[in-house]
Amino acid sequence: MKRTKTELRQEVRNLNKQYLSPDYHAKASMVICKKIQELSQFVDARRVALYHALPDEPSLQGLLEEFAKEKELYLPRVDGQDIAFFYYKGEEGLSVGSYGIEEPEDSAGKAVDPHTLDLIIVPGMAFSPEGIRLGRGKAYYDRFLPYTNAYLVGVTFAYRLFPEIPHEEWDFPMNRVLTD
């Protein structure tokens, strides 16, 4: 029997309670960051879109700290029904925004043109090995991704990789999925 997106999101929340300890979160996040760093697409990228993690997402803090001076890094900010990515100037240039996530402040300047991004690291509640993403249901990334030609890397914890994810024609597949 196929599960709906709502049922799958509930299953992920239940799995989080079972597996997502602070220790696992920290170790798995480090493994995922290392895998991202080893991607040729990351090595070659000049403009990279990352994210500040929710408590149940892999943390990319290590990448933000290590590569802020080497690459142009961008973080998303929610604006109404959409997200836009703004230049990351360091943690001091962030403030708590939508959903309690650290976002670039309003003074961050102009949003980056999506066509100029080389690589986007996309969080997801779950993914399929083929790159189908289960988001949180707000479709922020689904509305943003059609406007970029960037290489898309979905990241999640290993226990949240499912053989099949229900999807719609507007769901944007990743080029690659990384887990711990």
C-alpha positions as CSV (number, residue, x, y, z in Angstrom):
1,M,0.0,0.0,0.0
2,K,1.4,3.4,-1.0
3,R,1.6,6.0,1.7
4,T,0.5,9.6,1.3
5,K,2.9,12.5,1.9
6,T,1.1,13.2,5.1
7,E,1.5,9.6,6.3
8,L,5.2,9.6,5.3
9,R,5.8,12.9,7.2
10,Q,4.3,11.3,10.3
11,E,6.5,8.2,9.8
12,V,9.6,10.4,9.6
13,R,8.6,12.2,12.8
14,N,8.2,8.9,14.6
15,L,11.6,7.7,13.2
16,N,13.2,10.9,14.5
17,K,12.0,10.1,18.0
18,Q,13.6,6.7,17.7
19,Y,16.9,7.6,16.0
20,L,17.7,11.3,16.2
21,S,19.7,11.6,19.4
22,P,22.0,14.7,19.8
23,D,25.0,12.4,19.4
24,Y,23.7,10.8,16.2
25,H,22.7,14.3,14.8
26,A,26.2,15.7,15.4
27,K,28.1,12.7,14.0
28,A,25.8,12.3,11.0
29,S,25.9,16.0,10.2
30,M,29.7,15.9,10.2
31,V,29.7,12.9,7.8
32,I,27.3,14.7,5.5
33,C,29.4,17.9,5.5
34,K,32.5,15.9,4.6
35,K,30.7,14.1,1.7
36,I,29.5,17.5,0.4
37,Q,33.1,18.9,0.5
38,E,34.3,15.9,-1.5
39,L,31.8,16.4,-4.3
40,S,33.5,17.7,-7.5
41,Q,30.5,20.0,-7.9
42,F,31.3,21.6,-4.5
43,V,35.0,21.8,-5.1
44,D,34.3,23.6,-8.5
45,A,31.4,25.8,-7.3
46,R,31.9,29.4,-6.6
47,R,28.3,30.3,-5.5
48,V,26.8,27.7,-3.1
49,A,23.4,27.9,-1.5
50,L,23.2,26.2,1.9
51,Y,20.7,26.4,4.8
52,H,20.6,26.9,8.5
53,A,19.1,23.7,9.9
54,L,16.0,23.0,11.8
55,P,16.6,20.7,14.8
56,D,15.7,17.6,12.7
57,E,17.8,18.5,9.7
58,P,21.5,17.8,9.1
59,S,23.5,20.8,10.3
60,L,25.7,22.5,7.7
61,Q,27.4,24.8,10.2
62,G,30.8,23.2,9.6
63,L,30.6,24.2,5.9
64,L,29.4,27.7,6.7
65,E,32.4,28.2,9.1
66,E,35.0,26.6,6.9
67,F,34.1,28.0,3.5
68,A,32.7,31.5,4.2
69,K,35.9,33.1,3.1
70,E,36.7,30.7,0.1
71,K,33.3,30.7,-1.6
72,E,30.2,32.9,-2.0
73,L,27.7,31.2,0.3
74,Y,24.0,32.0,0.4
75,L,21.2,31.2,2.8
76,P,17.5,31.2,2.3
77,R,15.1,33.7,3.8
78,V,11.3,33.2,3.7
79,D,9.4,36.0,2.2
80,G,5.7,35.4,2.2
81,Q,5.1,32.2,0.2
82,D,8.6,32.2,-1.3
83,I,12.2,31.8,-0.4
84,A,15.1,33.8,-1.8
85,F,18.8,33.3,-1.1
86,F,21.0,36.1,0.3
87,Y,24.8,36.4,0.7
88,Y,26.1,34.9,4.0
89,K,28.1,37.5,5.8
90,G,28.7,35.4,8.9
91,E,26.5,34.5,11.9
92,E,26.4,38.1,13.0
93,G,24.4,39.0,9.8
94,L,21.6,36.6,10.7
95,S,18.5,37.0,12.8
96,V,15.7,34.5,13.8
97,G,13.2,34.5,11.0
98,S,10.4,32.2,9.9
99,Y,10.0,28.9,11.7
100,G,12.7,29.9,14.2
101,I,15.5,29.5,11.6
102,E,18.5,31.9,11.4
103,E,18.1,33.8,8.2
104,P,20.0,36.7,6.5
105,E,18.7,40.0,7.9
106,D,16.7,42.4,5.9
107,S,19.9,44.5,5.4
108,A,21.5,41.6,3.6
109,G,21.1,43.4,0.3
110,K,19.6,42.0,-2.9
111,A,18.7,38.3,-3.3
112,V,21.1,36.3,-5.5
113,D,19.8,35.6,-9.0
114,P,18.9,31.9,-8.9
115,H,20.6,31.4,-12.4
116,T,24.0,32.4,-11.0
117,L,24.1,29.7,-8.3
118,D,26.4,26.7,-9.0
119,L,25.2,24.3,-6.3
120,I,22.2,24.2,-3.9
121,I,22.2,21.9,-0.9
122,V,18.5,21.1,-0.2
123,P,17.2,19.8,3.1
124,G,14.3,17.3,3.1
125,M,12.3,15.3,5.5
126,A,13.0,12.3,3.3
127,F,14.3,11.4,-0.1
128,S,14.2,8.5,-2.5
129,P,17.5,7.2,-4.0
130,E,16.4,8.8,-7.3
131,G,16.3,12.2,-5.8
132,I,12.6,12.7,-5.1
133,R,12.2,14.9,-2.1
134,L,9.6,15.0,0.7
135,G,9.5,18.5,2.0
136,R,7.5,19.9,4.9
137,G,4.5,20.7,2.7
138,K,5.0,24.5,2.2
139,A,6.6,24.0,-1.3
140,Y,9.2,26.8,-0.8
141,Y,12.0,24.9,-2.6
142,D,9.5,23.5,-5.3
143,R,8.7,27.1,-6.2
144,F,12.3,28.3,-6.2
145,L,14.2,25.4,-7.9
146,P,12.6,25.8,-11.4
147,Y,14.4,29.1,-11.7
148,T,18.0,27.8,-11.3
149,N,20.3,25.5,-13.3
150,A,22.4,24.8,-10.2
151,Y,23.4,21.2,-9.3
152,L,21.0,20.1,-6.6
153,V,22.1,17.9,-3.7
154,G,19.5,16.7,-1.3
155,V,20.7,15.9,2.2
156,T,19.0,13.9,5.0
157,F,19.8,11.2,7.6
158,A,20.2,7.7,6.4
159,Y,17.1,6.3,8.1
160,R,15.1,8.9,6.1
161,L,16.0,7.4,2.7
162,F,12.9,5.6,1.4
163,P,12.6,3.4,-1.7
164,E,9.7,5.5,-2.9
165,I,8.4,9.0,-2.2
166,P,4.9,10.1,-3.4
167,H,5.4,13.0,-5.8
168,E,3.6,15.4,-8.1
169,E,4.8,16.7,-11.5
170,W,5.9,20.0,-9.9
171,D,8.2,18.2,-7.3
172,F,11.7,19.0,-8.4
173,P,14.1,16.0,-8.3
174,M,17.7,16.3,-6.9
175,N,20.7,15.5,-9.1
176,R,22.1,13.6,-6.1
177,V,21.1,12.6,-2.5
178,L,23.7,12.4,0.3
179,T,23.1,10.8,3.7
180,D,25.4,9.8,6.6
